[in-house]
C-alpha cells in the first residue's frame, strides 16, 4: 500500500459523514503518523439531517440547524466541496468537478485512492408524467424544503391579493404525490403551518385551501405499519386533507394536475415525493449494479466481487441478513444508513489492519412520523403511539439521533424558544434573487425592462 493510504469517501450524507467520523476516531494513530488520509467529497459543505426537513419547511427549525458542517465535524479529514463524476477502479482514480475547476473552465481533476467508499445516496424517482419536469418540486434537500415554505406562503399572498377567482383557486390548491414519510410529513407540517398563517390574512380562511395527497397504493406511511398508516389517513382526512389512495397523477401540464380517477386540479404547487432511486453517478463507476441501479454489495459492505471498494446507504443493495425471505435488501432509510456507516468504518479499519471484517445485521425497529405540530404516529419496537405522545417521541428520537452535541443543543434551544412565541409566518422568497433591489437601483434587470 502507498503512503499515505487514501480512503476516498464519495458523499458526505448519512453514510459518508458517519463513516468518516468513525474512521477519524478509529484511525487516529494512523492519521497522526501520516500513514492514512481520509478525503470526503460532497457538492455541499454540510450533511443534511433529512428527517428534520419537514420541520424546517414548517419553520419550526431554522435551515442552519438541520445541517451539519462537514469541515467542523470531520476536522481530521480533508473535505473537498465537489462532485465525483466518474471512477476508474482498475486504476484506483476518481474524477471530480469542484467550484475551482468550473471557475477555471477545466474538465475535472483526478484523485488517486486506495480504498473507495461509495455513498452518494439517492435522488427523487420521477416518472414520465407530462408537465412534471416543468412544474414539480422534490423534497430531499434543505433548499427544496425552504423553497417550498416560501412558495406556500407566497401562494397565500397571491390568493389574498388577486381579484381573479381562478388564480386564487390555483394558488390555494396544494398537491403532494407520494405517501411515504417524506410526502406525508412535508404535507402535514406545511398544511399545519399554512392553517396557522391564514389567521393573519383578512380574506383567506383555512377552508379556502385545498390540500391533496395522491398515493398510488392502498396505504400511506408503510414504515409505521398498516394500522398506524390507517390512523394517519383518518387524521389527515379529519383536517380536511383530501387523501386519495389507489390514485395516480396522470399529467400536470399547464399547471393542472389530472388524476387517473378523472379529477382535475388547477394548482401552482405540485410536490413530488413518490420514492427514490439510486444516484446516477453509480453508473459512471463501472462497478456492479443490480437491476434497480443500486450498487451490489455483500453483507460486509464490500462491493460484490471487487477489492478495496465499499458501499452503504440508499445507493447500495446490502443483503438484509435478518430477513426471513431470502434475497431481501436493506430498505433505503436513515436507520440502516447510520448503522451501516458504523459497520463500514469498523470493516475498513479491520481491512487496513489485516483483521477479519464482519457482516452488517440490523432488524428494522419501526418508525416515527410527525403529522404537524403536536401530532404524530409511531410504531417502534412493537409499540404503537398516536397523537401527542407519538409527536413527542418523534422529536425525542430525532433529537437523540441528530449528529453532534452542538447541533442537539441548537435544535433543543430552538424548540424550547418556539414554545413561548408565536410561529414564524414570513416568506423570504426574495432571498432567491438577492440582486433584484440593486438591479432596480442600477436601472438594469427585470423591473426596469418592464417599465
Ligand atoms: C424528507 C425526508 C425525510 C426522511 N425521514 C426519514 C426518517 O424519518 N427515518 C428514516 O429512517 N429515514 C428518513 N429519510 C431517509 C434518509 O434520510 C435516507 O435514507 C438517508 O439520508 C440515506 O443516507 P445516504 O448517506 O445513503 O444518502 P444521503 O444522506 O442522501 O447522502 C448522500 C450524499 O452524497 C452526496 N453526493 C451525491 N452525488 C455525489 C457525487 N457525485 N459526488 C460527491 N457527493 C455526492 C449528496 O450531496 C449527499 O450529501 C428521509 C428522507 C427524506 C428526504
Coordinates of C-alpha atoms and ligand atoms in Angstrom, one line a residue:
X1 CA 0.0 0.0 0.0
X2 CA 1.2 3.5 -0.9
X3 CA 1.8 6.1 1.9
X4 CA -0.4 7.7 3.0
X5 CA -3.1 5.2 2.1
X6 CA -6.0 7.4 0.9
X7 CA -9.6 6.5 1.8
X8 CA -11.9 8.3 -0.6
X9 CA -15.4 8.8 0.6
X10 CA -17.9 9.8 -2.1
X11 CA -20.8 11.6 -0.5
X12 CA -20.9 13.4 2.9
X13 CA -24.5 12.5 3.8
X14 CA -25.6 10.0 6.5
X15 CA -23.2 7.2 5.4
X16 CA -20.3 9.4 4.2
X17 CA -20.3 11.7 7.3
X18 CA -20.8 8.9 9.9
X19 CA -18.3 6.6 8.2
X20 CA -15.6 9.4 8.1
X21 CA -16.4 10.4 11.6
X22 CA -15.8 6.9 13.0
X23 CA -12.8 6.3 10.7
X24 CA -11.1 9.5 12.0
X25 CA -11.6 8.2 15.6
X26 CA -10.5 4.6 14.9
X27 CA -7.6 5.5 12.7
X28 CA -6.3 8.5 14.8
X29 CA -2.9 7.0 15.2
X30 CA -2.5 6.3 11.5
X31 CA -3.8 9.8 10.7
X32 CA -1.3 11.3 13.2
X33 CA 1.6 9.3 11.8
X34 CA 0.6 10.2 8.2
X35 CA 0.2 6.6 7.0
X36 CA -3.5 7.1 6.3
X37 CA -5.6 10.0 5.0
X38 CA -9.3 10.4 4.6
X39 CA -10.9 12.5 1.8
X40 CA -14.6 13.3 1.8
X41 CA -16.1 14.7 -1.4
X42 CA -19.6 16.3 -1.5
X43 CA -21.1 19.1 -3.5
X44 CA -22.4 20.7 -0.3
X45 CA -20.2 21.7 2.7
X46 CA -22.8 20.1 5.0
X47 CA -24.6 16.9 5.8
X48 CA -28.4 17.3 5.8
X49 CA -30.4 15.7 8.6
X50 CA -33.3 14.8 6.2
X51 CA -35.9 13.8 8.8
X52 CA -35.9 17.4 10.0
X53 CA -36.7 18.9 6.5
X54 CA -40.5 18.9 7.2
X55 CA -39.9 20.9 10.4
X56 CA -37.6 23.2 8.5
X57 CA -40.3 23.7 5.9
X58 CA -42.8 24.5 8.6
X59 CA -40.5 27.0 10.2
X60 CA -40.1 25.0 13.5
X61 CA -36.4 24.7 12.8
X62 CA -34.1 27.1 11.0
X63 CA -32.3 25.7 8.0
X64 CA -28.9 26.1 9.6
X65 CA -29.9 23.7 12.4
X66 CA -30.9 20.9 10.1
X67 CA -27.5 20.7 8.5
X68 CA -24.1 19.7 10.0
X69 CA -20.9 21.5 8.8
X70 CA -18.6 18.8 7.4
X71 CA -15.4 20.7 8.0
X72 CA -16.1 21.2 11.6
X73 CA -17.2 17.7 12.4
X74 CA -14.6 16.0 10.2
X75 CA -11.7 18.0 11.4
X76 CA -9.1 15.2 10.8
X77 CA -10.3 14.5 7.2
X78 CA -9.8 16.5 4.0
X79 CA -13.2 17.8 2.9
X80 CA -13.5 18.6 -0.8
X81 CA -16.5 20.5 -2.0
X82 CA -17.1 18.9 -5.4
X83 CA -18.9 16.2 -7.3
X84 CA -17.3 12.9 -8.3
X85 CA -18.2 12.5 -12.0
X86 CA -16.5 9.1 -12.7
X87 CA -14.5 6.3 -11.2
X88 CA -11.9 4.1 -12.8
X89 CA -11.5 1.5 -10.1
X90 CA -8.9 -0.6 -12.1
X91 CA -6.6 2.5 -11.9
X92 CA -7.9 3.5 -8.5
X93 CA -8.8 7.0 -9.7
X94 CA -11.8 9.2 -9.3
X95 CA -12.6 12.2 -11.5
X96 CA -14.2 15.2 -9.8
X97 CA -15.5 18.7 -10.5
X98 CA -15.0 21.4 -7.9
X99 CA -16.0 25.0 -7.8
X100 CA -12.5 25.9 -8.8
X101 CA -12.4 23.5 -11.8
X102 CA -15.7 25.1 -13.0
X103 CA -14.3 28.6 -12.5
X104 CA -11.1 27.7 -14.4
X105 CA -13.1 26.0 -17.2
X106 CA -11.1 22.8 -16.5
X107 CA -12.7 19.5 -17.3
X108 CA -12.2 18.0 -13.8
X109 CA -9.4 16.7 -11.6
X110 CA -8.3 13.2 -11.0
X111 CA -7.7 11.9 -7.5
X112 CA -6.0 8.6 -6.7
X113 CA -7.2 6.4 -3.8
X114 CA -6.5 3.1 -2.1
X115 CA -10.0 2.4 -0.6
X116 CA -13.2 3.7 -2.1
X117 CA -16.4 4.3 -0.2
X118 CA -19.4 5.0 -2.4
X119 CA -22.2 6.8 -0.5
X120 CA -23.9 9.2 -3.0
X121 CA -27.4 8.3 -1.7
X122 CA -30.4 8.6 -3.9
X123 CA -32.4 11.1 -6.0
X124 CA -36.1 11.5 -6.5
X125 CA -37.6 8.8 -8.6
X126 CA -39.6 10.6 -11.3
X127 CA -41.9 9.1 -13.9
X128 CA -42.6 10.4 -17.4
X129 CA -45.7 12.3 -16.3
X130 CA -46.3 15.2 -18.8
X131 CA -45.6 18.6 -17.1
X132 CA -43.9 17.1 -14.1
X133 CA -40.4 18.1 -15.1
X134 CA -41.6 21.7 -15.6
X135 CA -43.8 22.2 -12.5
X136 CA -42.9 19.6 -9.9
X137 CA -40.7 20.2 -6.9
X138 CA -38.9 17.5 -4.8
X139 CA -38.4 17.3 -1.1
X140 CA -34.9 15.9 -0.5
X141 CA -32.8 18.9 0.2
X142 CA -32.8 21.9 2.5
X143 CA -33.0 24.2 -0.5
X144 CA -36.2 22.4 -1.6
X145 CA -37.7 22.5 1.9
X146 CA -37.1 26.2 2.4
X147 CA -38.1 27.0 -1.2
X148 CA -41.4 25.2 -0.6
X149 CA -42.0 27.0 2.6
X150 CA -41.5 30.4 0.9
X151 CA -43.6 29.2 -2.1
X152 CA -46.6 28.1 0.1
X153 CA -46.6 31.4 2.0
X154 CA -46.3 33.3 -1.3
X155 CA -49.4 31.5 -2.6
X156 CA -51.4 32.8 0.4
X157 CA -50.2 36.3 -0.6
X158 CA -51.3 35.7 -4.2
X159 CA -54.7 34.4 -3.1
X160 CA -55.1 37.4 -0.8
X161 CA -54.3 40.0 -3.4
X162 CA -55.8 38.6 -6.7
X163 CA -59.2 39.5 -8.0
X164 CA -59.2 36.5 -10.3
X165 CA -61.1 33.5 -8.7
X166 CA -59.2 31.0 -10.9
X167 CA -55.8 32.4 -9.9
X168 CA -56.9 32.3 -6.2
X169 CA -58.2 28.8 -6.5
X170 CA -54.9 27.5 -8.1
X171 CA -52.9 29.4 -5.5
X172 CA -54.8 27.7 -2.7
X173 CA -54.5 24.2 -4.1
X174 CA -51.5 22.2 -2.9
X175 CA -50.9 18.7 -4.4
X176 CA -48.5 16.2 -3.0
X177 CA -47.8 12.9 -4.8
X178 CA -46.4 10.0 -2.8
X179 CA -47.4 8.8 0.7
X180 CA -44.1 7.8 2.2
X181 CA -42.7 9.7 5.2
X182 CA -41.2 12.5 3.1
X183 CA -44.5 13.3 1.4
X184 CA -46.8 12.8 4.3
X185 CA -44.6 14.7 6.8
X186 CA -44.0 17.6 4.4
X187 CA -47.7 17.9 3.6
X188 CA -48.8 17.6 7.2
X189 CA -46.3 20.1 8.5
X190 CA -46.9 22.6 5.7
X191 CA -50.7 22.4 6.0
X192 CA -50.4 22.9 9.7
X193 CA -48.2 26.0 9.2
X194 CA -50.5 27.4 6.4
X195 CA -53.6 26.8 8.6
X196 CA -51.9 28.9 11.3
X197 CA -50.7 31.6 8.9
X198 CA -54.1 32.3 7.3
X199 CA -55.3 33.8 10.6
X200 CA -53.2 36.8 9.6
X201 CA -54.9 37.2 6.2
X202 CA -58.2 39.1 6.3
X203 CA -59.6 37.3 3.3
X204 CA -58.3 33.8 3.3
X205 CA -59.9 31.1 5.5
X206 CA -58.5 27.6 6.3
X207 CA -61.4 26.0 4.5
X208 CA -60.5 28.0 1.3
X209 CA -57.3 25.9 1.0
X210 CA -57.3 22.5 -0.8
X211 CA -54.6 20.1 0.3
X212 CA -54.3 16.9 -1.6
X213 CA -52.3 13.7 -1.1
X214 CA -52.2 11.3 -4.1
X215 CA -50.9 7.8 -3.4
X216 CA -50.7 5.0 -6.0
X217 CA -51.1 2.2 -3.5
X218 CA -53.8 1.5 -0.9
X219 CA -51.9 2.8 2.1
X220 CA -49.7 5.6 3.3
X221 CA -46.7 5.5 5.6
X222 CA -45.8 1.8 5.1
X223 CA -42.9 2.5 7.5
X224 CA -45.2 2.7 10.6
X225 CA -47.3 -0.4 9.7
X226 CA -50.8 -0.9 8.4
X227 CA -52.8 0.1 11.5
X228 CA -50.9 3.3 12.1
X229 CA -51.0 4.1 8.4
X230 CA -54.8 3.9 8.5
X231 CA -54.8 6.1 11.6
X232 CA -52.7 8.7 9.7
X233 CA -55.2 8.7 6.8
X234 CA -58.0 9.3 9.2
X235 CA -56.1 12.1 11.0
X236 CA -55.3 13.9 7.7
X237 CA -58.8 13.5 6.4
X238 CA -60.1 14.9 9.7
X239 CA -58.1 18.0 8.9
X240 CA -60.0 18.3 5.5
X241 CA -56.9 17.0 3.6
X242 CA -58.1 15.1 0.5
X243 CA -56.2 11.8 0.7
X244 CA -56.6 9.8 -2.5
X245 CA -55.4 6.2 -2.3
X246 CA -55.0 3.9 -5.3
X247 CA -54.8 7.0 -7.4
X248 CA -52.1 8.3 -9.8
X249 CA -51.1 11.6 -11.2
X250 CA -51.6 11.4 -15.0
X251 CA -50.5 14.8 -16.2
X252 CA -49.7 18.2 -14.8
X253 CA -49.3 20.2 -17.9
X254 CA -50.2 23.9 -17.8
X255 CA -50.3 23.7 -14.0
X256 CA -53.4 21.5 -14.0
X257 CA -53.0 18.2 -12.0
X258 CA -55.1 15.5 -13.7
X259 CA -55.6 12.3 -11.7
X260 CA -56.5 8.9 -13.1
X261 CA -59.8 9.0 -11.3
X262 CA -60.8 11.8 -13.6
X263 CA -60.3 14.7 -11.1
X264 CA -58.6 17.9 -12.3
X265 CA -57.0 20.4 -10.0
X266 CA -55.6 23.7 -11.3
X267 CA -52.6 24.2 -9.0
X268 CA -49.4 26.2 -8.6
X269 CA -47.9 23.7 -6.2
X270 CA -47.0 20.1 -7.1
X271 CA -44.7 18.3 -4.7
X272 CA -43.3 15.0 -6.0
X273 CA -42.2 12.6 -3.2
X274 CA -43.0 9.3 -5.0
X275 CA -39.9 7.4 -3.9
X276 CA -36.2 7.5 -4.6
X277 CA -33.8 5.8 -6.9
X278 CA -30.0 5.3 -6.5
X279 CA -27.8 8.2 -7.5
X280 CA -27.0 8.1 -11.3
X281 CA -23.2 8.6 -10.6
X282 CA -23.1 4.9 -9.7
X283 CA -23.5 4.1 -13.4
X284 CA -20.3 6.0 -14.1
X285 CA -18.2 3.8 -11.8
X286 CA -18.1 0.6 -13.8
X287 CA -18.9 -1.3 -10.6
X288 CA -21.6 -4.0 -10.4
X289 CA -25.2 -2.7 -10.1
X290 CA -28.4 -4.6 -9.5
X291 CA -31.5 -4.3 -11.8
X292 CA -32.6 -1.2 -9.9
X293 CA -29.3 0.6 -10.2
X294 CA -28.1 0.0 -6.6
X295 CA -24.5 -1.0 -6.0
X296 CA -24.3 -4.7 -5.5
X297 CA -22.7 -5.2 -2.0
X298 CA -22.0 -8.1 0.3
X299 CA -23.3 -8.1 3.9
X300 CA -19.8 -7.0 4.9
X301 CA -20.5 -3.8 2.8
X302 CA -17.9 -4.6 0.2
X303 CA -18.8 -4.1 -3.4
X304 CA -19.6 -7.6 -4.5
X305 CA -16.5 -9.3 -6.1
X306 CA -14.4 -6.1 -6.0
X307 CA -11.4 -5.5 -3.7
X308 CA -11.0 -2.1 -2.0
X309 CA -14.4 -0.8 -2.8
X310 CA -17.2 -0.3 -0.3
X311 CA -20.8 0.8 -0.3
X312 CA -23.7 1.5 2.0
X313 CA -26.9 3.5 2.4
X314 CA -29.5 4.4 -0.2
X315 CA -27.0 3.8 -3.0
X316 CA -26.2 0.2 -2.0
X317 CA -28.1 -3.1 -2.3
X318 CA -27.0 -4.7 1.0
X319 CA -28.5 -8.1 1.9
X320 CA -30.7 -8.0 4.9
X321 CA -29.3 -11.0 6.8
X322 CA -32.1 -10.6 9.5
X323 CA -34.9 -11.1 6.9
X324 CA -36.9 -14.3 6.7
X325 CA -37.3 -14.1 2.9
X326 CA -34.1 -14.8 1.1
X327 CA -32.7 -12.2 -1.2
X328 CA -34.2 -9.2 0.7
X329 CA -32.2 -6.0 0.7
X330 CA -32.0 -3.4 3.4
X331 CA -34.5 -0.6 2.8
X332 CA -33.2 2.9 1.9
X333 CA -33.6 4.7 5.2
X334 CA -31.6 6.6 7.8
X335 CA -32.0 3.7 10.3
X336 CA -29.9 1.4 8.1
X337 CA -27.6 4.2 6.8
X338 CA -26.4 5.2 10.2
X339 CA -25.8 1.6 11.4
X340 CA -24.2 0.6 8.1
X341 CA -21.8 3.5 8.4
X342 CA -20.7 2.3 11.8
X343 CA -20.0 -1.2 10.5
X344 CA -18.4 0.2 7.4
X345 CA -15.9 2.2 9.4
X346 CA -15.1 -0.9 11.5
X347 CA -14.6 -3.1 8.4
X348 CA -12.4 -0.6 6.6
X349 CA -10.3 -0.2 9.7
X350 CA -10.1 -4.0 10.0
X351 CA -9.2 -4.5 6.3
X352 CA -6.4 -1.9 6.5
X353 CA -5.0 -3.6 9.6
X354 CA -5.4 -7.1 8.0
X355 CA -8.0 -8.2 10.5
X356 CA -11.3 -10.0 9.7
X357 CA -14.4 -8.0 8.7
X358 CA -17.9 -8.6 10.0
X359 CA -21.4 -8.7 8.3
X360 CA -23.9 -5.9 8.9
X361 CA -27.0 -7.1 10.6
X362 CA -29.9 -4.9 11.9
X363 CA -33.5 -5.8 12.3
X364 CA -35.8 -2.8 11.3
X365 CA -37.3 -1.5 14.6
X366 CA -40.2 0.6 13.1
X367 CA -40.6 4.3 12.5
X368 CA -41.9 7.6 13.8
X369 CA -43.5 10.3 11.8
X370 CA -44.7 13.8 12.5
X371 CA -48.1 14.9 11.2
X372 CA -47.7 18.6 12.2
X373 CA -47.1 20.4 15.5
X374 CA -48.2 18.2 18.4
X375 CA -49.5 15.5 16.1
X376 CA -47.8 12.2 15.0
X377 CA -47.8 8.5 14.6
X378 CA -45.3 5.9 15.6
X379 CA -44.7 2.1 15.6
X380 CA -41.4 1.3 17.2
X381 CA -40.2 -1.9 18.9
X382 CA -43.8 -3.2 18.6
X383 CA -45.3 -0.1 20.5
X384 CA -47.9 1.9 18.6
X385 CA -48.5 5.5 19.5
X386 CA -50.5 8.3 18.0
X387 CA -51.2 12.0 18.5
X388 CA -49.2 14.0 21.0
X389 CA -47.2 11.0 22.5
X390 CA -46.1 10.0 19.0
X391 CA -45.1 13.5 18.1
X392 CA -43.2 13.8 21.3
X393 CA -41.4 10.5 20.6
X394 CA -40.6 11.7 17.1
X395 CA -38.9 14.8 18.5
X396 CA -37.1 12.9 21.3
X397 CA -35.9 10.2 18.9
X398 CA -34.6 12.6 16.3
X399 CA -33.0 14.9 18.9
X400 CA -31.1 11.9 20.2
X401 CA -30.1 11.0 16.6
X402 CA -29.1 14.4 15.1
X403 CA -25.3 14.4 15.0
X404 CA -23.1 16.3 17.4
X405 CA -23.9 17.8 20.8
X406 CA -23.6 21.3 19.4
X407 CA -26.5 20.5 16.9
X408 CA -28.6 18.8 19.6
X409 CA -28.3 21.9 21.8
X410 CA -29.2 24.3 19.0
X411 CA -32.3 22.2 18.0
X412 CA -33.4 21.9 21.6
X413 CA -33.0 25.6 22.2
X414 CA -35.0 26.5 19.1
X415 CA -37.9 24.2 20.0
X416 CA -37.9 25.5 23.6
X417 CA -37.9 29.1 22.4
X418 CA -40.7 28.4 19.9
X419 CA -42.9 27.1 22.7
X420 CA -43.0 30.6 24.2
X421 CA -43.5 32.6 21.0
X422 CA -45.9 32.7 18.0
X423 CA -45.0 30.8 14.9
X424 CA -42.9 32.5 12.2
X425 CA -45.0 33.0 9.1
X426 CA -42.8 35.2 6.9
X427 CA -41.8 34.2 3.4
X428 CA -38.3 35.1 2.4
X429 CA -38.6 34.0 -1.2
X430 CA -36.8 37.2 -2.3
X431 CA -33.6 35.6 -0.9
X432 CA -33.6 33.6 -4.1
X433 CA -32.9 36.8 -6.1
X434 CA -30.7 38.9 -3.8
X435 CA -29.6 41.3 -6.7
X436 CA -33.2 42.4 -7.5
X437 CA -33.0 45.6 -5.3
X438 CA -29.7 46.6 -6.6
X439 CA -30.7 46.0 -10.3
X440 CA -33.6 48.3 -9.7
X441 CA -31.3 51.0 -8.3
X442 CA -28.8 50.5 -11.2
X443 CA -31.5 50.6 -13.8
X444 CA -30.9 47.1 -15.1
X445 CA -32.8 43.8 -14.6
X446 CA -36.4 42.6 -14.9
X447 CA -38.2 45.5 -13.1
X448 CA -36.6 48.1 -15.4
X449 CA -37.2 46.1 -18.6
X450 CA -40.9 46.0 -17.7
X451 CA -41.2 49.8 -17.2
Ligands
LIG1 C1 -37.8 14.4 3.8 C2 -37.2 13.2 4.2 C3 -37.4 12.6 5.5 C4 -36.8 11.4 5.9 N1 -37.2 10.9 7.1 C5 -36.6 9.7 7.5 C6 -37.0 9.1 8.7 O1 -37.8 9.7 9.5 N2 -36.4 8.0 9.0 C7 -35.5 7.3 8.2 O2 -35.0 6.2 8.6 N3 -35.2 7.8 7.0 C8 -35.7 9.0 6.6 N4 -35.4 9.5 5.4 C9 -34.4 8.8 4.5 C10 -33.0 9.1 4.9 O3 -32.7 10.5 5.0 C11 -32.0 8.5 3.9 O4 -32.3 7.1 3.8 C12 -30.6 8.7 4.2 O5 -30.3 10.0 4.1 C13 -29.6 7.9 3.3 O6 -28.3 8.1 3.6 P1 -27.2 8.2 2.5 O7 -25.9 8.5 3.1 O8 -27.3 6.9 1.7 O9 -27.6 9.3 1.5 P2 -27.6 10.9 1.8 O10 -27.8 11.2 3.2 O11 -28.7 11.5 0.8 O12 -26.2 11.4 1.3 C14 -25.7 11.3 0.0 C15 -24.7 12.4 -0.1 O13 -24.0 12.2 -1.3 C16 -23.7 13.4 -2.0 N5 -23.5 13.1 -3.4 C17 -24.4 12.8 -4.3 N6 -23.7 12.6 -5.5 C18 -22.4 12.9 -5.3 C19 -21.3 12.9 -6.2 N7 -21.4 12.6 -7.5 N8 -20.1 13.2 -5.6 C20 -20.0 13.5 -4.3 N9 -21.1 13.5 -3.5 C21 -22.3 13.2 -4.0 C22 -25.0 14.2 -1.7 O14 -24.8 15.6 -1.9 C23 -25.3 13.8 -0.3 O15 -24.7 14.7 0.6 C24 -35.9 10.7 5.0 C25 -35.6 11.3 3.8 C26 -36.2 12.5 3.4 C27 -35.9 13.1 2.0

